[in-house]
Short mmCIF file of C-alpha atoms and ligand atoms in Angstrom, two decimals:
data_model
loop_
_atom_site.label_atom_id
_atom_site.label_comp_id
_atom_site.label_asym_id
_atom_site.label_seq_id
_atom_site.Cartn_x
_atom_site.Cartn_y
_atom_site.Cartn_z
CA MET T 36 25.60 40.93 10.90
CA GLY T 37 23.66 43.36 12.42
CA PRO T 38 23.27 43.43 16.16
CA LEU T 39 19.49 41.66 16.90
CA ARG T 40 18.80 42.83 20.85
CA SER T 41 15.65 39.23 21.38
CA VAL T 42 14.37 36.61 19.29
CA VAL T 43 11.22 34.50 20.59
CA LEU T 44 11.74 30.85 19.15
CA ALA T 45 8.35 29.06 18.55
CA GLY T 46 8.40 24.88 18.24
CA GLY T 47 6.47 21.98 21.29
CA GLY T 48 4.83 19.39 21.13
CA THR T 49 7.88 16.27 20.07
CA GLY T 50 11.06 15.78 20.06
CA GLY T 51 11.67 16.46 16.31
CA HIS T 52 10.48 20.63 17.26
CA ILE T 53 12.38 21.34 20.89
CA TYR T 54 15.23 18.92 19.82
CA PRO T 55 16.63 22.34 16.38
CA LEU T 56 15.01 24.63 18.66
CA LEU T 57 17.02 24.46 21.64
CA ALA T 58 20.49 23.81 18.98
CA PHE T 59 19.70 27.31 17.22
CA ALA T 60 19.48 28.96 20.27
CA ASP T 61 23.26 27.51 21.60
CA CYS T 62 24.20 28.69 18.81
CA LEU T 63 22.62 32.05 18.79
CA ARG T 64 23.40 32.60 22.92
CA ARG T 65 27.22 32.00 21.58
CA HIS T 66 27.72 34.55 18.96
CA ASP T 67 25.88 36.98 21.75
CA PRO T 68 24.92 35.91 24.79
CA SER T 69 24.13 39.53 25.17
CA VAL T 70 20.28 38.97 23.55
CA ARG T 71 17.03 38.48 24.69
CA ILE T 72 15.75 34.81 24.00
CA THR T 73 12.03 33.66 24.50
CA CYS T 74 10.81 30.47 23.72
CA LEU T 75 7.07 29.89 23.50
CA GLY T 76 5.52 26.51 24.28
CA THR T 77 2.42 25.20 25.36
CA PRO T 78 1.73 24.40 29.45
CA LYS T 79 1.65 20.08 28.68
CA GLY T 80 4.07 19.65 26.11
CA LEU T 81 7.08 17.93 25.60
CA GLU T 82 9.65 21.11 26.07
CA ASN T 83 8.91 21.75 29.72
CA ASP T 84 11.21 19.01 30.79
CA LEU T 85 13.01 19.96 28.13
CA ILE T 86 13.82 24.31 27.74
CA PRO T 87 14.16 25.77 31.20
CA PRO T 88 16.71 22.76 31.77
CA ALA T 89 18.62 23.54 29.39
CA GLY T 90 18.84 27.73 31.02
CA TYR T 91 16.24 29.33 28.31
CA ASP T 92 12.49 31.64 29.65
CA LEU T 93 9.84 29.44 29.00
CA ARG T 94 6.87 31.31 28.10
CA GLN T 95 3.04 29.20 28.07
CA ILE T 96 0.72 29.88 26.17
CA PRO T 97 -2.37 28.73 25.88
CA ALA T 98 -2.98 25.08 23.92
CA PHE T 99 -5.38 24.33 21.25
CA GLN T 100 -5.23 21.03 18.80
CA LEU T 101 -4.39 22.01 14.85
CA PRO T 102 -6.20 20.49 12.94
CA ARG T 103 -4.14 18.05 10.38
CA SER T 104 -5.03 19.61 6.66
CA LEU T 105 -4.21 23.27 6.52
CA ASN T 106 -7.63 24.25 4.64
CA MET T 107 -9.76 22.75 8.00
CA ALA T 108 -7.44 24.26 10.20
CA LEU T 109 -7.70 28.01 8.15
CA LEU T 110 -12.03 27.72 7.81
CA ARG T 111 -12.64 27.28 11.52
CA THR T 112 -9.81 29.57 13.05
CA PRO T 113 -10.54 28.04 16.71
CA ASP T 114 -11.29 30.75 19.39
CA ARG T 115 -8.78 29.27 21.09
CA MET T 116 -6.03 30.30 18.24
CA LEU T 117 -7.01 33.66 18.39
CA THR T 118 -6.80 33.80 22.81
CA SER T 119 -4.16 32.18 21.81
CA SER T 120 -2.05 34.82 19.33
CA ARG T 121 -2.48 37.46 21.29
CA ALA T 122 -0.80 35.93 23.82
CA ALA T 123 1.96 35.24 22.60
CA GLY T 124 1.35 39.17 20.99
CA LYS T 125 1.93 40.60 24.80
CA ILE T 126 4.91 38.44 25.10
CA LEU T 127 6.67 39.27 21.22
CA ASP T 128 5.12 43.31 23.13
CA GLU T 129 7.11 42.62 26.37
CA VAL T 130 10.39 41.60 25.06
CA ARG T 131 10.97 43.73 21.26
CA ALA T 132 10.90 40.77 20.14
CA ASP T 133 13.85 41.90 16.20
CA VAL T 134 12.35 38.45 14.43
CA VAL T 135 10.00 35.19 14.80
CA VAL T 136 12.24 31.56 14.88
CA GLY T 137 9.27 28.89 14.12
CA PHE T 138 10.46 25.09 13.97
CA GLY T 139 7.23 23.70 13.06
CA GLY T 140 4.60 21.89 16.28
CA TYR T 141 1.44 23.13 16.75
CA VAL T 142 2.85 25.84 18.61
CA SER T 143 4.47 27.78 16.54
CA VAL T 144 0.94 29.20 14.58
CA PRO T 145 -0.06 31.58 17.29
CA GLY T 146 4.03 32.39 17.33
CA TYR T 147 3.21 33.59 13.80
CA LEU T 148 -0.05 35.04 13.93
CA ALA T 149 1.08 37.45 15.96
CA ALA T 150 4.08 38.55 14.71
CA TRP T 151 2.32 38.96 11.05
CA ARG T 152 1.08 41.68 12.88
CA ARG T 153 3.05 43.27 13.97
CA GLU T 154 5.45 43.14 10.91
CA THR T 155 7.18 41.87 12.81
CA PRO T 156 10.07 39.38 10.58
CA ILE T 157 9.17 35.35 10.37
CA VAL T 158 11.68 32.54 10.11
CA ILE T 159 10.43 29.34 9.72
CA HIS T 160 12.94 25.99 9.92
CA GLU T 161 11.37 22.64 8.26
CA VAL T 162 12.95 18.97 8.41
CA ASN T 163 10.02 17.42 6.40
CA VAL T 164 8.48 16.75 3.64
CA PRO T 165 6.20 17.81 2.34
CA PRO T 166 5.71 20.25 5.78
CA GLY T 167 3.90 20.38 8.61
CA VAL T 168 0.30 21.97 9.20
CA ALA T 169 1.84 24.59 11.31
CA ASN T 170 5.10 25.87 9.14
CA ARG T 171 2.45 25.06 5.46
CA MET T 172 0.65 28.54 7.83
CA GLY T 173 3.33 29.63 8.21
CA MET T 174 4.32 29.96 4.92
CA ARG T 175 1.41 31.85 4.30
CA PHE T 176 3.57 34.59 6.26
CA THR T 177 6.37 34.92 6.00
CA LYS T 178 9.10 34.15 2.43
CA HIS T 179 11.75 33.24 4.43
CA VAL T 180 12.08 29.27 5.42
CA ALA T 181 14.95 27.36 5.55
CA VAL T 182 15.32 23.62 5.38
CA GLY T 183 17.62 20.86 6.70
CA PHE T 184 17.73 18.74 4.31
CA PRO T 185 18.66 19.65 -0.20
CA HIS T 186 15.89 16.72 -1.12
CA GLN T 187 13.64 18.72 -0.14
CA PRO T 188 12.80 21.55 -2.27
CA ARG T 189 12.98 19.23 -4.98
CA GLN T 190 10.24 17.18 -3.20
CA ALA T 191 7.33 19.97 -2.56
CA ASP T 192 6.22 22.89 -4.27
CA SER T 193 5.65 24.95 -1.15
CA LEU T 194 8.85 24.58 -0.37
CA ARG T 195 11.32 25.59 -3.64
CA ASP T 196 12.68 28.70 -2.18
CA ALA T 197 13.62 27.76 0.49
CA ARG T 198 17.04 27.95 1.34
CA VAL T 199 18.75 25.27 2.37
CA VAL T 200 20.85 26.02 5.55
CA GLY T 201 21.09 21.83 7.53
CA VAL T 202 19.53 21.25 10.98
CA PRO T 203 20.91 23.10 14.17
CA LEU T 204 22.25 19.83 16.10
CA ARG T 205 23.21 19.83 19.80
CA SER T 206 26.69 20.26 20.05
CA SER T 207 27.11 16.76 21.63
CA ILE T 208 26.07 15.56 18.83
CA ALA T 209 27.17 18.25 16.19
CA HIS T 210 30.94 18.15 17.40
CA LEU T 211 30.69 13.86 18.92
CA ASP T 212 33.54 11.80 17.83
CA ARG T 213 32.62 8.41 18.27
CA ARG T 214 36.15 6.54 17.85
CA ALA T 215 36.97 9.17 20.62
CA ALA T 216 34.22 8.84 23.09
CA VAL T 217 32.94 5.23 22.31
CA ALA T 218 34.77 3.59 25.08
CA HIS T 219 33.08 6.06 27.66
CA ALA T 220 29.82 6.10 26.44
CA ARG T 221 30.21 1.82 26.65
CA TYR T 222 31.05 1.83 30.59
CA ARG T 223 28.38 4.75 31.68
CA LEU T 224 25.11 3.03 29.52
CA GLY T 225 26.51 -0.17 31.63
CA LEU T 226 27.88 -1.92 28.39
CA ARG T 227 30.80 -4.14 27.46
CA PRO T 228 33.59 -2.51 25.69
CA ASP T 229 34.78 -5.13 22.93
CA LEU T 230 31.40 -6.81 22.09
CA PRO T 231 29.47 -4.00 19.21
CA VAL T 232 26.83 -2.61 20.30
CA LEU T 233 23.33 -2.01 18.06
CA PHE T 234 21.18 0.82 19.27
CA VAL T 235 17.47 0.44 19.58
CA SER T 236 14.69 4.05 19.60
CA GLY T 237 11.76 4.47 18.22
CA GLY T 238 12.39 8.47 17.93
CA SER T 239 11.64 10.31 20.88
CA GLN T 240 8.22 8.78 21.74
CA GLY T 241 9.72 4.96 21.07
CA ALA T 242 8.38 2.48 19.10
CA ARG T 243 5.82 -0.81 20.20
CA SER T 244 6.62 -2.56 16.27
CA ILE T 245 10.33 -1.84 16.97
CA ASN T 246 9.67 -2.67 20.77
CA LEU T 247 8.72 -5.68 20.79
CA ALA T 248 10.57 -6.84 17.06
CA VAL T 249 14.13 -6.40 18.78
CA ALA T 250 13.18 -8.29 22.44
CA GLY T 251 11.73 -11.29 21.09
CA ALA T 252 15.54 -11.50 19.34
CA ALA T 253 17.17 -10.47 22.37
CA LYS T 254 18.44 -14.97 22.33
CA GLU T 255 19.68 -15.01 19.06
CA LEU T 256 21.31 -11.46 19.52
CA SER T 257 23.09 -12.06 22.56
CA ARG T 258 24.21 -15.17 21.58
CA ALA T 259 25.64 -13.41 18.20
CA GLY T 260 27.75 -11.42 20.59
CA ILE T 261 25.84 -8.97 20.16
CA GLN T 262 24.87 -5.90 23.01
CA VAL T 263 21.68 -3.97 22.75
CA LEU T 264 21.15 -0.13 23.33
CA HIS T 265 16.54 -0.07 23.55
CA VAL T 266 15.17 3.36 24.35
CA ILE T 267 11.65 2.53 24.59
CA GLY T 268 9.61 5.41 25.43
CA ALA T 269 8.35 6.92 28.38
CA ARG T 270 4.86 5.77 26.59
CA ASN T 271 5.44 2.14 26.13
CA GLU T 272 5.23 -0.37 27.92
CA PRO T 273 8.94 -1.77 29.80
CA VAL T 274 10.47 -4.69 27.24
CA SER T 275 11.01 -8.36 28.29
CA VAL T 276 13.77 -9.49 27.64
CA PRO T 277 15.38 -13.06 29.95
CA HIS T 278 17.35 -12.73 32.34
CA ASP T 279 20.76 -14.83 32.25
CA LEU T 280 21.83 -13.44 28.30
CA PRO T 281 25.23 -13.70 27.53
CA VAL T 282 26.11 -10.19 26.82
CA PRO T 283 24.08 -6.60 28.02
CA TYR T 284 20.65 -6.23 27.39
CA VAL T 285 20.38 -2.26 28.56
CA THR T 286 16.75 -1.59 28.47
CA VAL T 287 16.33 3.39 29.36
CA PRO T 288 12.49 4.11 29.05
CA TYR T 289 14.28 7.99 27.26
CA LEU T 290 18.05 8.29 27.40
CA SER T 291 18.43 12.58 28.15
CA GLU T 292 21.81 11.60 26.86
CA MET T 293 21.58 11.06 23.96
CA GLU T 294 25.24 11.19 21.94
CA LEU T 295 26.27 8.47 24.33
CA GLY T 296 24.38 5.95 22.54
CA TYR T 297 25.17 8.04 19.69
CA ALA T 298 28.79 7.20 20.80
CA ALA T 299 28.39 3.67 22.27
CA ALA T 300 27.53 2.55 18.74
CA ASP T 301 27.92 0.09 15.32
CA MET T 302 24.65 0.52 14.29
CA MET T 303 21.12 1.55 15.49
CA LEU T 304 18.05 0.25 13.96
CA SER T 305 15.63 3.40 14.31
CA ARG T 306 12.12 5.43 13.40
CA GLY T 307 13.64 7.68 10.71
CA GLY T 308 12.24 11.67 12.22
CA ALA T 309 14.29 14.35 10.92
CA MET T 310 16.06 15.00 13.01
CA THR T 311 17.54 11.47 13.67
CA VAL T 312 18.55 11.10 10.21
CA ALA T 313 19.96 14.48 10.58
CA GLU T 314 21.74 13.17 13.58
CA VAL T 315 22.61 10.15 12.85
CA CYS T 316 23.81 10.96 9.15
CA ALA T 317 26.56 14.20 10.95
CA ILE T 318 27.77 11.07 12.68
CA GLY T 319 28.60 9.10 10.00
CA LEU T 320 25.88 6.13 12.05
CA PRO T 321 24.77 3.05 9.95
CA THR T 322 21.30 2.88 10.83
CA ILE T 323 18.26 0.87 9.67
CA PHE T 324 15.30 3.51 9.57
CA VAL T 325 11.50 1.07 9.92
CA PRO T 326 9.33 4.37 9.49
CA TYR T 327 6.97 4.75 11.48
CA PRO T 328 3.77 3.85 9.19
CA TYR T 329 0.72 6.36 9.85
CA SER T 330 2.72 9.76 8.32
CA ASN T 331 1.85 10.67 5.16
CA GLN T 332 5.10 8.62 4.42
CA GLU T 333 7.04 11.26 6.21
CA GLN T 334 9.34 9.51 7.70
CA SER T 335 10.20 7.43 4.70
CA ARG T 336 10.72 10.35 2.66
CA ASN T 337 13.28 11.93 5.31
CA ALA T 338 15.32 7.93 4.68
CA GLN T 339 14.57 7.56 0.92
CA PRO T 340 17.82 9.62 0.61
CA VAL T 341 19.95 8.23 3.14
CA VAL T 342 19.25 4.21 1.97
CA ASP T 343 20.02 5.67 -1.99
CA ALA T 344 24.04 6.96 -1.13
CA GLY T 345 24.18 3.87 0.60
CA GLY T 346 24.06 4.62 3.93
CA GLY T 347 21.35 3.10 5.69
CA LEU T 348 18.57 0.08 4.55
CA LEU T 349 14.74 0.43 4.89
CA VAL T 350 12.36 -1.26 5.96
CA ASP T 351 8.48 -1.72 6.52
CA ASP T 352 7.32 -1.06 9.94
CA GLY T 353 5.48 -4.12 8.95
CA GLU T 354 8.19 -6.18 8.40
CA MET T 355 9.91 -5.41 12.41
CA THR T 356 9.52 -9.39 13.70
CA PRO T 357 12.34 -11.28 15.99
CA ALA T 358 12.98 -13.39 12.75
CA TRP T 359 13.41 -9.82 10.11
CA VAL T 360 15.64 -8.63 12.93
CA GLU T 361 17.78 -12.73 13.17
CA ARG T 362 17.97 -12.21 9.67
CA THR T 363 19.68 -9.21 9.00
CA VAL T 364 21.04 -7.36 11.74
CA ILE T 365 22.72 -9.96 13.38
CA PRO T 366 24.90 -10.60 9.65
CA LEU T 367 25.63 -6.94 8.86
CA MET T 368 26.41 -6.44 12.24
CA ARG T 369 29.20 -9.04 11.53
CA ASP T 370 30.64 -6.70 8.83
CA PRO T 371 32.61 -4.55 9.68
CA HIS T 372 33.45 -3.78 6.65
CA ARG T 373 29.89 -3.34 5.60
CA LEU T 374 29.16 -0.81 8.53
CA ALA T 375 32.12 1.13 7.80
CA ALA T 376 30.95 1.63 4.05
CA MET T 377 28.04 2.81 5.08
CA GLY T 378 28.97 4.29 8.06
CA HIS T 379 30.61 6.85 5.02
CA ALA T 380 28.50 7.10 2.89
CA ALA T 381 25.59 8.14 5.26
CA ALA T 382 28.97 10.99 6.86
CA GLY T 383 28.45 12.40 3.19
CA TYR T 384 24.52 12.68 3.41
CA GLY T 385 25.48 14.25 7.17
CA ARG T 386 26.60 17.94 8.16
CA ARG T 387 27.69 19.61 11.66
CA ASP T 388 26.69 23.14 10.73
CA GLY T 389 22.96 23.75 10.69
CA ASP T 390 22.83 26.13 13.69
CA GLU T 391 24.98 28.60 12.20
CA ALA T 392 23.70 28.53 8.93
CA LEU T 393 20.13 29.41 9.69
CA LEU T 394 21.80 32.23 12.28
CA ASP T 395 23.30 33.36 9.04
CA PHE T 396 19.22 33.69 7.40
CA VAL T 397 17.85 34.39 10.08
CA TYR T 398 19.99 37.45 10.19
CA GLU T 399 19.80 37.87 7.35
CA ALA T 400 15.89 37.95 7.64
CA ALA T 401 15.28 40.23 10.61
CA THR T 402 17.76 42.43 8.86
CA ARG T 403 17.17 43.18 5.90
CA GLY T 404 13.13 42.66 6.08
C1 LIG G 1415 5.63 10.08 13.86
C2 LIG G 1415 5.53 11.55 13.92
O1 LIG G 1415 4.41 11.85 13.22
N1 LIG G 1415 6.87 11.84 14.53
C3 LIG G 1415 7.68 12.57 13.57
C4 LIG G 1415 8.02 13.81 14.84
O2 LIG G 1415 9.40 12.59 15.32
P1 LIG G 1415 9.68 12.91 16.47
O3 LIG G 1415 9.80 14.29 17.38
O4 LIG G 1415 9.63 10.91 16.90
O5 LIG G 1415 11.36 12.34 16.02
P2 LIG G 1415 12.78 12.71 15.40
O6 LIG G 1415 13.57 11.69 15.31
O7 LIG G 1415 13.04 14.38 15.02
O8 LIG G 1415 13.39 13.72 16.33
C5 LIG G 1415 14.39 12.72 17.95
C6 LIG G 1415 14.67 13.46 18.75
O9 LIG G 1415 14.16 13.17 20.27
C7 LIG G 1415 16.13 13.01 20.69
N2 LIG G 1415 16.44 11.90 21.71
C8 LIG G 1415 15.45 10.59 21.16
C9 LIG G 1415 15.06 9.38 22.19
C10 LIG G 1415 15.86 10.25 23.48
O10 LIG G 1415 16.09 8.66 24.25
N3 LIG G 1415 16.62 10.90 23.62
C11 LIG G 1415 16.84 11.53 22.84
O11 LIG G 1415 17.51 12.66 22.81
C12 LIG G 1415 17.27 12.71 19.73
O12 LIG G 1415 18.82 12.78 20.04
C13 LIG G 1415 16.10 13.82 18.52
O13 LIG G 1415 16.85 15.06 18.34
O14 LIG G 1415 8.81 14.92 14.68
C14 LIG G 1415 9.70 14.79 13.42
C15 LIG G 1415 10.44 15.98 12.98
O15 LIG G 1415 8.71 17.13 12.79
C16 LIG G 1415 9.16 14.50 12.23
O16 LIG G 1415 10.15 13.73 10.66
C17 LIG G 1415 8.79 12.85 12.45
O17 LIG G 1415 8.18 12.25 11.14
#
């Protein structure tokens, strides 16, 4: 592999764009501690909470609102986007970027534009079908497109020539041995070691419908001897569950050490964000997916292949009621054989080496142009 001296990483807004960026940065640093890594972010995005604590240089460029459609974005290339792209360009020049790797989200667009103007190689990593607006814009400037899942090139024309590399996952998740870590994880989370655990998460923002449905079933779950670990979402109102439940029902606004939740869990109930799908499959955790209903079926498309392989269930958000949770979750959680079979099927769809595969692709793109 040829040497890379300086790499600029762009992606932000939600956890779904930032976590793969960080996992890739870790992989890059592991392979070559001398490579300079610079991340582009906006002043308000979640990247400010996640990237600097992970030890990476985060440079802020001015934020702008990206229209939801590509045509609108191209028609009304707003002044603010140009201002942002000039700011990104200054950073690329200063760090002498060899390559820009973008993970989507509005902050990646100025990075793509600036790199294109300088003829700096661009690599795009996309985890969704269809690709987001930012990455679709970026694809006009590069042929180096990588995707997270094998079904994406079959389902979106724009991804037909993309390389399937998998999804870069945090190494604490990619290398998680659930069986070895379960006792410690349950202890850390205040859960009992001996009873099954349902792990509930609405993605990086939390999900109100899931929160209400599961909390509404708290009494019945508890009566069935099922413990719950429930990530509510930092901006959502707390859920109300009875105080005198006989088994633990633990709620947290956000779980930074997501691997603890994954290790503690026997089953997950979650949104179908692409990172979550990639993570539960990599670790073989059976999951009930409840896709976010307002984003163009993006999340049901993420989860469908896993469900087809037998690794999980797919449920409409509209069905999320306490009665549904009681009817479906309780019998499933009481059936360890079925859970094991689902976990095994999910693992068959997952992979743990997305970071390494993307790194190979980036080296190729940067050295061959
Ligand atoms: C509503 C919406 O548009 N959602 C999109 C958003 O999802 P969003 O960012 O919610 O979801 P993802 O599931 O892709 O990623 C969530 C990430 O946050 C982490 N996490 C979550 C909760 C927590 O307490 N702690 C924690 O660390 C998860 O481990 C995961 O790595 O980006 C995804 C990737 O582009 C898309 O597929 C989703 O459709």
